[in-house]
PDB file of C-alpha atoms and ligand atoms in Angstrom:
ATOM      1  CA  MET Z  25       8.881  -2.314 -24.989  1.00 63.00           C
ATOM      2  CA  THR Z  26       8.367  -0.789 -21.557  1.00 77.00           C
ATOM      3  CA  THR Z  27      10.654  -1.693 -18.672  1.00 90.00           C
ATOM      4  CA  PRO Z  28       9.069  -4.646 -16.885  1.00 95.00           C
ATOM      5  CA  LEU Z  29       7.511  -3.855 -13.523  1.00 96.00           C
ATOM      6  CA  VAL Z  30       8.794  -7.151 -12.189  1.00 97.00           C
ATOM      7  CA  GLN Z  31      11.584  -9.422 -13.353  1.00 97.00           C
ATOM      8  CA  LEU Z  32      12.021 -12.652 -11.446  1.00 98.00           C
ATOM      9  CA  ARG Z  33      15.263 -14.229 -12.583  1.00 97.00           C
ATOM     10  CA  ASP Z  34      16.288 -17.827 -11.978  1.00 98.00           C
ATOM     11  CA  ILE Z  35      14.560 -18.077  -8.619  1.00 98.00           C
ATOM     12  CA  HIS Z  36      15.214 -21.109  -6.425  1.00 98.00           C
ATOM     13  CA  LYS Z  37      13.617 -22.206  -3.173  1.00 98.00           C
ATOM     14  CA  SER Z  38      13.894 -25.514  -1.343  1.00 98.00           C
ATOM     15  CA  PHE Z  39      12.099 -26.733   1.755  1.00 97.00           C
ATOM     16  CA  GLY Z  40      14.331 -29.465   3.158  1.00 93.00           C
ATOM     17  CA  GLY Z  41      14.796 -31.818   0.214  1.00 92.00           C
ATOM     18  CA  ILE Z  42      11.885 -30.446  -1.818  1.00 95.00           C
ATOM     19  CA  LYS Z  43      12.732 -28.048  -4.640  1.00 97.00           C
ATOM     20  CA  ALA Z  44       9.544 -25.995  -4.436  1.00 98.00           C
ATOM     21  CA  VAL Z  45      10.777 -23.452  -7.001  1.00 98.00           C
ATOM     22  CA  ASP Z  46      13.593 -24.573  -9.260  1.00 98.00           C
ATOM     23  CA  GLY Z  47      15.096 -21.920 -11.524  1.00 97.00           C
ATOM     24  CA  VAL Z  48      11.984 -19.971 -12.507  1.00 98.00           C
ATOM     25  CA  SER Z  49      12.165 -16.718 -14.487  1.00 97.00           C
ATOM     26  CA  VAL Z  50       9.106 -14.665 -15.323  1.00 97.00           C
ATOM     27  CA  ASN Z  51       8.352 -10.999 -15.849  1.00 96.00           C
ATOM     28  CA  LEU Z  52       5.353  -8.689 -15.595  1.00 97.00           C
ATOM     29  CA  HIS Z  53       4.640  -5.399 -17.355  1.00 97.00           C
ATOM     30  CA  PRO Z  54       2.481  -2.440 -16.277  1.00 96.00           C
ATOM     31  CA  GLY Z  55      -1.195  -3.083 -17.020  1.00 96.00           C
ATOM     32  CA  GLU Z  56      -0.521  -6.723 -17.735  1.00 97.00           C
ATOM     33  CA  VAL Z  57      -2.160  -9.807 -16.244  1.00 97.00           C
ATOM     34  CA  VAL Z  58       0.085 -12.859 -16.157  1.00 98.00           C
ATOM     35  CA  ALA Z  59      -1.708 -16.051 -15.149  1.00 98.00           C
ATOM     36  CA  LEU Z  60       0.434 -18.431 -13.134  1.00 98.00           C
ATOM     37  CA  LEU Z  61      -0.730 -21.986 -13.693  1.00 98.00           C
ATOM     38  CA  GLY Z  62       0.150 -25.468 -12.527  1.00 97.00           C
ATOM     39  CA  HIS Z  63      -1.028 -28.443 -10.514  1.00 95.00           C
ATOM     40  CA  ASN Z  64      -1.290 -28.455  -6.746  1.00 94.00           C
ATOM     41  CA  GLY Z  65       2.223 -28.261  -5.363  1.00 95.00           C
ATOM     42  CA  ALA Z  66       3.731 -26.879  -8.588  1.00 97.00           C
ATOM     43  CA  GLY Z  67       5.297 -23.981  -6.661  1.00 97.00           C
ATOM     44  CA  LYS Z  68       3.040 -21.098  -7.681  1.00 97.00           C
ATOM     45  CA  SER Z  69       2.269 -19.795  -4.202  1.00 95.00           C
ATOM     46  CA  THR Z  70       5.867 -20.260  -3.065  1.00 97.00           C
ATOM     47  CA  LEU Z  71       7.159 -18.200  -6.001  1.00 98.00           C
ATOM     48  CA  MET Z  72       4.688 -15.411  -5.236  1.00 97.00           C
ATOM     49  CA  LYS Z  73       5.370 -15.534  -1.488  1.00 96.00           C
ATOM     50  CA  MET Z  74       9.020 -14.763  -2.239  1.00 97.00           C
ATOM     51  CA  LEU Z  75       7.989 -11.718  -4.274  1.00 98.00           C
ATOM     52  CA  ALA Z  76       5.667 -10.708  -1.412  1.00 95.00           C
ATOM     53  CA  GLY Z  77       8.437 -10.997   1.191  1.00 96.00           C
ATOM     54  CA  ALA Z  78       6.769 -13.866   3.053  1.00 94.00           C
ATOM     55  CA  TYR Z  79       9.604 -16.340   2.298  1.00 95.00           C
ATOM     56  CA  PRO Z  80      13.272 -15.541   1.728  1.00 96.00           C
ATOM     57  CA  ILE Z  81      14.686 -16.487  -1.693  1.00 97.00           C
ATOM     58  CA  ASP Z  82      17.441 -19.139  -1.731  1.00 97.00           C
ATOM     59  CA  THR Z  83      19.019 -17.836  -4.942  1.00 97.00           C
ATOM     60  CA  GLY Z  84      17.889 -15.648  -7.826  1.00 98.00           C
ATOM     61  CA  ASP Z  85      17.191 -11.992  -8.475  1.00 97.00           C
ATOM     62  CA  VAL Z  86      14.180  -9.733  -8.184  1.00 98.00           C
ATOM     63  CA  VAL Z  87      14.192  -6.555 -10.258  1.00 97.00           C
ATOM     64  CA  ILE Z  88      11.391  -4.020  -9.768  1.00 97.00           C
ATOM     65  CA  ALA Z  89      10.977  -1.359 -12.446  1.00 95.00           C
ATOM     66  CA  GLY Z  90      14.589  -1.864 -13.493  1.00 96.00           C
ATOM     67  CA  GLN Z  91      16.035  -1.747  -9.967  1.00 96.00           C
ATOM     68  CA  PRO Z  92      17.439  -4.871  -8.315  1.00 97.00           C
ATOM     69  CA  VAL Z  93      15.797  -5.193  -4.901  1.00 97.00           C
ATOM     70  CA  ASN Z  94      16.213  -7.385  -1.864  1.00 95.00           C
ATOM     71  CA  ILE Z  95      12.776  -8.007  -0.378  1.00 95.00           C
ATOM     72  CA  ARG Z  96      13.112  -9.571   3.057  1.00 94.00           C
ATOM     73  CA  THR Z  97       9.744  -8.891   4.710  1.00 93.00           C
ATOM     74  CA  PRO Z  98       6.132  -8.222   3.715  1.00 90.00           C
ATOM     75  CA  SER Z  99       6.532  -4.560   4.649  1.00 90.00           C
ATOM     76  CA  GLU Z 100       9.528  -4.258   2.354  1.00 94.00           C
ATOM     77  CA  ALA Z 101       7.376  -5.716  -0.424  1.00 95.00           C
ATOM     78  CA  GLN Z 102       4.595  -3.249   0.380  1.00 92.00           C
ATOM     79  CA  ALA Z 103       7.115  -0.420   0.240  1.00 93.00           C
ATOM     80  CA  GLN Z 104       7.764  -1.501  -3.363  1.00 95.00           C
ATOM     81  CA  GLY Z 105       4.039  -1.306  -4.133  1.00 94.00           C
ATOM     82  CA  ILE Z 106       3.557  -5.070  -3.996  1.00 96.00           C
ATOM     83  CA  GLU Z 107       0.242  -6.159  -2.478  1.00 92.00           C
ATOM     84  CA  THR Z 108      -1.048  -9.695  -2.098  1.00 90.00           C
ATOM     85  CA  ILE Z 109      -4.493 -11.185  -1.938  1.00 86.00           C
ATOM     86  CA  TYR Z 110      -3.975 -14.619  -0.466  1.00 77.00           C
ATOM     87  CA  GLN Z 111      -5.725 -17.844  -1.294  1.00 64.00           C
ATOM     88  CA  THR Z 112      -7.344 -17.735   2.146  1.00 64.00           C
ATOM     89  CA  LEU Z 113      -8.411 -14.047   2.066  1.00 66.00           C
ATOM     90  CA  ALA Z 114      -6.428 -13.392   5.211  1.00 74.00           C
ATOM     91  CA  LEU Z 115      -8.838 -11.124   7.098  1.00 86.00           C
ATOM     92  CA  ALA Z 116      -9.339 -10.678  10.835  1.00 90.00           C
ATOM     93  CA  ASP Z 117     -12.847 -12.121  11.212  1.00 91.00           C
ATOM     94  CA  ASN Z 118     -13.839 -10.291  14.386  1.00 94.00           C
ATOM     95  CA  LEU Z 119     -12.844  -6.864  13.127  1.00 95.00           C
ATOM     96  CA  ASP Z 120     -14.974  -4.763  10.808  1.00 95.00           C
ATOM     97  CA  SER Z 121     -14.091  -3.870   7.226  1.00 95.00           C
ATOM     98  CA  VAL Z 122     -12.557  -0.493   8.118  1.00 96.00           C
ATOM     99  CA  ALA Z 123     -10.236  -2.080  10.680  1.00 95.00           C
ATOM    100  CA  ASN Z 124      -9.299  -4.801   8.198  1.00 93.00           C
ATOM    101  CA  LEU Z 125      -8.488  -2.284   5.503  1.00 94.00           C
ATOM    102  CA  PHE Z 126      -5.990  -0.548   7.775  1.00 94.00           C
ATOM    103  CA  LEU Z 127      -4.802  -3.632   9.683  1.00 89.00           C
ATOM    104  CA  GLY Z 128      -1.128  -3.190  10.547  1.00 85.00           C
ATOM    105  CA  ARG Z 129      -1.113   0.235   8.852  1.00 88.00           C
ATOM    106  CA  GLU Z 130      -3.502   2.130  11.132  1.00 93.00           C
ATOM    107  CA  LYS Z 131      -3.754   5.874  10.799  1.00 94.00           C
ATOM    108  CA  MET Z 132      -3.016   7.653  14.089  1.00 94.00           C
ATOM    109  CA  THR Z 133      -3.990  11.125  15.294  1.00 94.00           C
ATOM    110  CA  PRO Z 134      -1.277  13.520  16.493  1.00 93.00           C
ATOM    111  CA  TRP Z 135      -2.277  12.362  20.019  1.00 93.00           C
ATOM    112  CA  ARG Z 136      -1.339   8.803  19.124  1.00 92.00           C
ATOM    113  CA  THR Z 137      -4.877   7.471  19.204  1.00 95.00           C
ATOM    114  CA  LEU Z 138      -6.545   5.707  16.272  1.00 94.00           C
ATOM    115  CA  ASP Z 139      -7.925   8.187  13.753  1.00 95.00           C
ATOM    116  CA  ASP Z 140     -11.199   6.340  13.348  1.00 94.00           C
ATOM    117  CA  HIS Z 141     -12.988   9.121  11.513  1.00 95.00           C
ATOM    118  CA  PHE Z 142     -10.275   9.410   8.871  1.00 96.00           C
ATOM    119  CA  MET Z 143     -10.119   5.649   8.392  1.00 96.00           C
ATOM    120  CA  GLU Z 144     -13.883   5.296   8.007  1.00 96.00           C
ATOM    121  CA  VAL Z 145     -14.130   8.105   5.445  1.00 95.00           C
ATOM    122  CA  GLN Z 146     -11.251   6.664   3.427  1.00 94.00           C
ATOM    123  CA  ALA Z 147     -12.581   3.123   3.689  1.00 95.00           C
ATOM    124  CA  ARG Z 148     -16.038   4.137   2.516  1.00 94.00           C
ATOM    125  CA  LYS Z 149     -14.500   5.783  -0.554  1.00 91.00           C
ATOM    126  CA  VAL Z 150     -12.449   2.796  -1.598  1.00 89.00           C
ATOM    127  CA  PHE Z 151     -15.196   0.225  -0.903  1.00 90.00           C
ATOM    128  CA  GLN Z 152     -17.694   2.299  -2.890  1.00 87.00           C
ATOM    129  CA  ARG Z 153     -15.322   2.378  -5.816  1.00 80.00           C
ATOM    130  CA  LEU Z 154     -15.483  -1.407  -5.945  1.00 79.00           C
ATOM    131  CA  ASN Z 155     -19.085  -2.059  -4.990  1.00 80.00           C
ATOM    132  CA  LYS Z 156     -21.684   0.686  -4.580  1.00 81.00           C
ATOM    133  CA  ASN Z 157     -23.970  -1.571  -2.540  1.00 84.00           C
ATOM    134  CA  PHE Z 158     -21.404  -2.336   0.112  1.00 87.00           C
ATOM    135  CA  THR Z 159     -22.421  -0.132   3.052  1.00 89.00           C
ATOM    136  CA  ASN Z 160     -22.412  -2.380   6.151  1.00 92.00           C
ATOM    137  CA  ILE Z 161     -18.745  -1.681   6.683  1.00 93.00           C
ATOM    138  CA  ARG Z 162     -18.935  -1.586  10.493  1.00 95.00           C
ATOM    139  CA  VAL Z 163     -19.970  -5.193  11.099  1.00 95.00           C
ATOM    140  CA  PRO Z 164     -17.394  -7.926  11.774  1.00 96.00           C
ATOM    141  CA  VAL Z 165     -16.199  -9.276   8.437  1.00 93.00           C
ATOM    142  CA  ARG Z 166     -17.179 -12.825   9.395  1.00 93.00           C
ATOM    143  CA  ARG Z 167     -20.774 -11.703   8.757  1.00 93.00           C
ATOM    144  CA  LEU Z 168     -20.034 -10.581   5.197  1.00 90.00           C
ATOM    145  CA  SER Z 169     -20.511 -12.523   1.968  1.00 85.00           C
ATOM    146  CA  GLY Z 170     -17.534 -13.941   0.121  1.00 80.00           C
ATOM    147  CA  GLY Z 171     -17.797 -11.136  -2.414  1.00 80.00           C
ATOM    148  CA  GLN Z 172     -17.814  -8.444   0.259  1.00 85.00           C
ATOM    149  CA  ARG Z 173     -14.818 -10.050   1.954  1.00 86.00           C
ATOM    150  CA  GLN Z 174     -13.099 -10.029  -1.404  1.00 83.00           C
ATOM    151  CA  VAL Z 175     -13.849  -6.290  -1.713  1.00 85.00           C
ATOM    152  CA  VAL Z 176     -12.102  -5.734   1.628  1.00 90.00           C
ATOM    153  CA  ALA Z 177      -9.105  -7.834   0.601  1.00 86.00           C
ATOM    154  CA  ILE Z 178      -8.776  -6.064  -2.742  1.00 85.00           C
ATOM    155  CA  SER Z 179      -9.300  -2.660  -1.130  1.00 87.00           C
ATOM    156  CA  ARG Z 180      -6.131  -3.180   0.866  1.00 85.00           C
ATOM    157  CA  ALA Z 181      -4.296  -3.394  -2.433  1.00 83.00           C
ATOM    158  CA  LEU Z 182      -6.122  -0.422  -3.960  1.00 82.00           C
ATOM    159  CA  TYR Z 183      -5.925   1.964  -1.046  1.00 88.00           C
ATOM    160  CA  PHE Z 184      -2.226   1.477  -0.526  1.00 86.00           C
ATOM    161  CA  ASN Z 185      -1.612   2.040  -4.242  1.00 82.00           C
ATOM    162  CA  ALA Z 186      -0.450  -1.344  -5.350  1.00 90.00           C
ATOM    163  CA  ARG Z 187       1.412  -1.217  -8.614  1.00 94.00           C
ATOM    164  CA  ILE Z 188       2.044  -4.938  -8.471  1.00 96.00           C
ATOM    165  CA  LEU Z 189      -0.789  -7.159  -7.329  1.00 95.00           C
ATOM    166  CA  ILE Z 190      -0.550 -10.849  -6.545  1.00 95.00           C
ATOM    167  CA  MET Z 191      -3.911 -12.621  -6.565  1.00 93.00           C
ATOM    168  CA  ASP Z 192      -3.693 -16.202  -5.326  1.00 91.00           C
ATOM    169  CA  GLU Z 193      -6.903 -17.934  -6.455  1.00 87.00           C
ATOM    170  CA  PRO Z 194      -9.065 -14.881  -5.763  1.00 80.00           C
ATOM    171  CA  CYS Z 195     -12.287 -16.582  -6.900  1.00 79.00           C
ATOM    172  CA  ALA Z 196     -11.785 -19.968  -5.250  1.00 77.00           C
ATOM    173  CA  ALA Z 197     -14.417 -19.329  -2.551  1.00 71.00           C
ATOM    174  CA  LEU Z 198     -16.802 -17.158  -4.591  1.00 75.00           C
ATOM    175  CA  GLY Z 199     -20.091 -17.651  -6.399  1.00 76.00           C
ATOM    176  CA  PRO Z 200     -20.614 -16.738 -10.077  1.00 80.00           C
ATOM    177  CA  GLU Z 201     -21.732 -13.137  -9.499  1.00 78.00           C
ATOM    178  CA  GLU Z 202     -18.890 -12.430  -7.117  1.00 76.00           C
ATOM    179  CA  THR Z 203     -16.460 -14.034  -9.528  1.00 82.00           C
ATOM    180  CA  ALA Z 204     -17.703 -11.685 -12.232  1.00 83.00           C
ATOM    181  CA  MET Z 205     -17.089  -8.756  -9.875  1.00 80.00           C
ATOM    182  CA  VAL Z 206     -13.487  -9.837  -9.331  1.00 83.00           C
ATOM    183  CA  GLY Z 207     -13.092 -10.047 -13.105  1.00 88.00           C
ATOM    184  CA  ASP Z 208     -14.321  -6.468 -13.435  1.00 86.00           C
ATOM    185  CA  LEU Z 209     -11.877  -5.369 -10.759  1.00 84.00           C
ATOM    186  CA  VAL Z 210      -8.991  -7.020 -12.516  1.00 90.00           C
ATOM    187  CA  ARG Z 211      -9.880  -5.168 -15.729  1.00 91.00           C
ATOM    188  CA  GLN Z 212     -10.193  -1.870 -13.841  1.00 87.00           C
ATOM    189  CA  LEU Z 213      -6.802  -2.298 -12.152  1.00 88.00           C
ATOM    190  CA  LYS Z 214      -5.223  -3.285 -15.462  1.00 92.00           C
ATOM    191  CA  ALA Z 215      -6.559  -0.074 -17.006  1.00 92.00           C
ATOM    192  CA  ASP Z 216      -4.915   1.823 -14.134  1.00 89.00           C
ATOM    193  CA  GLY Z 217      -1.563   0.289 -15.089  1.00 93.00           C
ATOM    194  CA  VAL Z 218      -1.341  -2.186 -12.225  1.00 94.00           C
ATOM    195  CA  GLY Z 219       0.536  -5.383 -13.088  1.00 97.00           C
ATOM    196  CA  ILE Z 220      -1.179  -8.524 -11.835  1.00 97.00           C
ATOM    197  CA  PHE Z 221       0.055 -12.052 -11.200  1.00 97.00           C
ATOM    198  CA  LEU Z 222      -3.083 -14.170 -11.164  1.00 96.00           C
ATOM    199  CA  ILE Z 223      -2.860 -17.695  -9.773  1.00 96.00           C
ATOM    200  CA  THR Z 224      -5.891 -19.673 -10.848  1.00 93.00           C
ATOM    201  CA  HIS Z 225      -7.090 -23.144 -11.782  1.00 91.00           C
ATOM    202  CA  ASP Z 226     -10.035 -21.737 -13.715  1.00 91.00           C
ATOM    203  CA  MET Z 227      -9.650 -21.850 -17.508  1.00 94.00           C
ATOM    204  CA  PRO Z 228     -12.389 -19.265 -18.230  1.00 92.00           C
ATOM    205  CA  ASP Z 229     -10.511 -16.833 -15.928  1.00 92.00           C
ATOM    206  CA  VAL Z 230      -7.235 -17.600 -17.675  1.00 95.00           C
ATOM    207  CA  PHE Z 231      -8.657 -16.934 -21.123  1.00 97.00           C
ATOM    208  CA  GLY Z 232     -10.932 -14.093 -20.026  1.00 95.00           C
ATOM    209  CA  LEU Z 233      -8.438 -12.119 -17.969  1.00 95.00           C
ATOM    210  CA  SER Z 234      -4.802 -12.891 -18.739  1.00 97.00           C
ATOM    211  CA  ASP Z 235      -2.495 -11.428 -21.369  1.00 97.00           C
ATOM    212  CA  ARG Z 236       0.153 -14.071 -20.878  1.00 97.00           C
ATOM    213  CA  LEU Z 237       0.384 -17.313 -18.984  1.00 98.00           C
ATOM    214  CA  ALA Z 238       3.267 -19.065 -17.278  1.00 98.00           C
ATOM    215  CA  VAL Z 239       2.951 -22.752 -16.446  1.00 98.00           C
ATOM    216  CA  MET Z 240       4.885 -24.420 -13.639  1.00 98.00           C
ATOM    217  CA  LYS Z 241       5.303 -28.108 -12.932  1.00 98.00           C
ATOM    218  CA  ASN Z 242       7.254 -29.640 -10.031  1.00 97.00           C
ATOM    219  CA  GLY Z 243       8.875 -26.295  -9.274  1.00 98.00           C
ATOM    220  CA  ARG Z 244      10.094 -25.700 -12.833  1.00 97.00           C
ATOM    221  CA  LEU Z 245       8.796 -23.370 -15.500  1.00 97.00           C
ATOM    222  CA  VAL Z 246       7.272 -25.291 -18.408  1.00 97.00           C
ATOM    223  CA  GLY Z 247       6.810 -22.204 -20.563  1.00 96.00           C
ATOM    224  CA  THR Z 248       5.463 -18.678 -20.923  1.00 97.00           C
ATOM    225  CA  TYR Z 249       3.089 -17.809 -23.766  1.00 97.00           C
ATOM    226  CA  ARG Z 250       0.766 -15.092 -24.918  1.00 96.00           C
ATOM    227  CA  THR Z 251      -2.678 -16.325 -23.932  1.00 97.00           C
ATOM    228  CA  GLU Z 252      -4.084 -15.663 -27.399  1.00 96.00           C
ATOM    229  CA  ASP Z 253      -1.380 -17.859 -28.955  1.00 96.00           C
ATOM    230  CA  VAL Z 254      -2.389 -21.081 -27.186  1.00 97.00           C
ATOM    231  CA  THR Z 255      -5.498 -23.245 -26.903  1.00 97.00           C
ATOM    232  CA  GLU Z 256      -7.054 -24.591 -23.736  1.00 97.00           C
ATOM    233  CA  ASP Z 257      -5.914 -28.109 -24.663  1.00 96.00           C
ATOM    234  CA  GLU Z 258      -2.356 -26.895 -25.079  1.00 97.00           C
ATOM    235  CA  VAL Z 259      -2.495 -25.196 -21.684  1.00 97.00           C
ATOM    236  CA  LEU Z 260      -3.839 -28.362 -20.061  1.00 97.00           C
ATOM    237  CA  GLY Z 261      -1.074 -30.360 -21.766  1.00 96.00           C
ATOM    238  CA  MET Z 262       1.507 -28.079 -20.181  1.00 97.00           C
ATOM    239  CA  ILE Z 263      -0.103 -28.284 -16.748  1.00 97.00           C
ATOM    240  CA  ILE Z 264      -0.669 -32.036 -16.725  1.00 96.00           C
ATOM    241  CA  ALA Z 265       2.185 -33.451 -18.826  1.00 95.00           C
ATOM    242  CA  GLY Z 266       4.643 -30.549 -18.805  1.00 95.00           C
ATOM    243  CA  LYS Z 267       4.471 -30.669 -22.607  1.00 93.00           C
ATOM    244  CA  ARG Z 268       5.160 -27.472 -24.557  1.00 92.00           C
ATOM    245  CA  PRO Z 269       2.848 -26.856 -27.511  1.00 91.00           C
ATOM    246  CA  GLU Z 270       4.544 -27.456 -30.849  1.00 87.00           C
ATOM    247  CA  GLY Z 271       5.356 -24.543 -33.107  1.00 85.00           C
ATOM    248  CA  LYS Z 272       4.239 -21.845 -30.657  1.00 85.00           C
ATOM    249  CA  ALA Z 273       6.607 -19.039 -29.755  1.00 85.00           C
ATOM    250  CA  GLN Z 274       7.288 -18.423 -26.109  1.00 85.00           C
ATOM    251  CA  THR Z 275       7.305 -14.821 -24.970  1.00 83.00           C
ATOM    252  CA  VAL Z 276      10.586 -13.169 -24.095  1.00 63.00           C
ATOM    253  CA  ARG Z 277      12.092 -14.641 -20.966  1.00 48.00           C
ATOM    254  CA  ALA Z 278      12.959 -12.432 -18.068  1.00 44.00           C
ATOM    255  CA  GLU Z 279      16.720 -12.859 -18.207  1.00 39.00           C
TER     256      GLU Z 279
HETATM  257  N1  LIG W 305       6.220 -23.724   4.230  1.00 53.39           N
HETATM  258  C1  LIG W 305       6.504 -24.869   3.585  1.00 53.39           C
HETATM  259  N2  LIG W 305       7.233 -25.854   4.165  1.00 53.39           N
HETATM  260  C2  LIG W 305       7.533 -27.000   3.518  1.00 53.39           C
HETATM  261  N3  LIG W 305       7.144 -27.279   2.268  1.00 53.39           N
HETATM  262  C3  LIG W 305       6.422 -26.349   1.634  1.00 53.39           C
HETATM  263  C4  LIG W 305       6.053 -25.109   2.247  1.00 53.39           C
HETATM  264  N4  LIG W 305       5.312 -24.378   1.365  1.00 53.39           N
HETATM  265  C5  LIG W 305       5.235 -25.127   0.263  1.00 53.39           C
HETATM  266  N5  LIG W 305       5.883 -26.299   0.403  1.00 53.39           N
HETATM  267  C6  LIG W 305       6.035 -27.353  -0.617  1.00 53.39           C
HETATM  268  O1  LIG W 305       6.503 -26.727  -1.804  1.00 53.39           O
HETATM  269  C7  LIG W 305       5.865 -27.244  -2.960  1.00 53.39           C
HETATM  270  C8  LIG W 305       5.158 -26.132  -3.713  1.00 53.39           C
HETATM  271  O2  LIG W 305       4.027 -25.701  -2.948  1.00 53.39           O
HETATM  272  P1  LIG W 305       3.125 -24.448  -3.340  1.00 53.39           P
HETATM  273  O3  LIG W 305       2.217 -24.202  -2.215  1.00 53.39           O
HETATM  274  O4  LIG W 305       4.000 -23.340  -3.786  1.00 53.39           O
HETATM  275  O5  LIG W 305       2.326 -25.014  -4.594  1.00 53.39           O
HETATM  276  P2  LIG W 305       1.125 -24.341  -5.404  1.00 53.39           P
HETATM  277  O6  LIG W 305       1.517 -24.413  -6.843  1.00 53.39           O
HETATM  278  O7  LIG W 305       0.783 -23.029  -4.841  1.00 53.39           O
HETATM  279  O8  LIG W 305      -0.068 -25.388  -5.149  1.00 53.39           O
HETATM  280  P3  LIG W 305      -1.665 -25.154  -4.911  1.00 53.39           P
HETATM  281  O9  LIG W 305      -2.269 -25.101  -6.289  1.00 53.39           O
HETATM  282  O10 LIG W 305      -2.064 -26.401  -4.182  1.00 53.39           O
HETATM  283  O11 LIG W 305      -1.868 -23.914  -4.119  1.00 53.39           O
HETATM  284  C9  LIG W 305       4.953 -28.343  -2.454  1.00 53.39           C
HETATM  285  O12 LIG W 305       5.645 -29.555  -2.554  1.00 53.39           O
HETATM  286  C10 LIG W 305       4.701 -27.975  -1.003  1.00 53.39           C
HETATM  287  O13 LIG W 305       4.412 -29.108  -0.245  1.00 53.39           O
HETATM  288 MG1  LIG W 306      -0.952 -22.249  -3.904  1.00 53.39          MG
END
């Protein structure tokens, strides 16, 4: 067994009286895709936002590559190699793809001006790696297709060398071809050793892309299984009724 890239141990988070995440433990290994499943409001995004530094944790531990860490802000998460692709593809619509790639992490010249040339050359390289046909990188991203916007969002993770990638419903707004492209990207990143938490409601994505799956319901973890060990009906039973499949071994818990 390799050391897990991420160990989330007994994580809790309440908003007022609502226990959004209630004692969840899950881990992630290099080159592994763990699908995070559950109904609307189950706590999936909240759990991932704590790993991404967007929300503080109430109680619980985060261990990255064997080291306990205290992630308080998104930049502290990024410093750990954690990148997030949000449900909403948080891009700045009026800026072009190059500017979006470097948003908040702009490269400056020694004269403290934007190093536009450097950023464009780098951006072109990373976009091309994902989609050879994506060349209109200087138009505002609001004029791009969903798939091209997804390339920009994923490029932020690639360029800054994510080793842990959180994808929160990356295909929710995409057509079938673009969804297939995201699937290819996931496989490519996996092969590079990136660990991926994939939040999705799409069963073909779960069974096509994930190595393991963790199901949440009402803030609690129902169970964690190897994807090949469970059927779609069993997964739906966990999501809807919180019912663990009989006679199936759970994978090793994080603690
Ligand atoms: N910023 C917030 N303030 C108050 N309550 C919140 C906040 N964020 C989430 N919640 C609540 O926490 C619970 C878990 O929400 P969360 O968004 O994590 O669910 P989810 O599993 O990602 O659902 P979905 O599939 O709809 O994205 C819900 O009851 C939600 O209303
Ligand atoms: Mg969510």
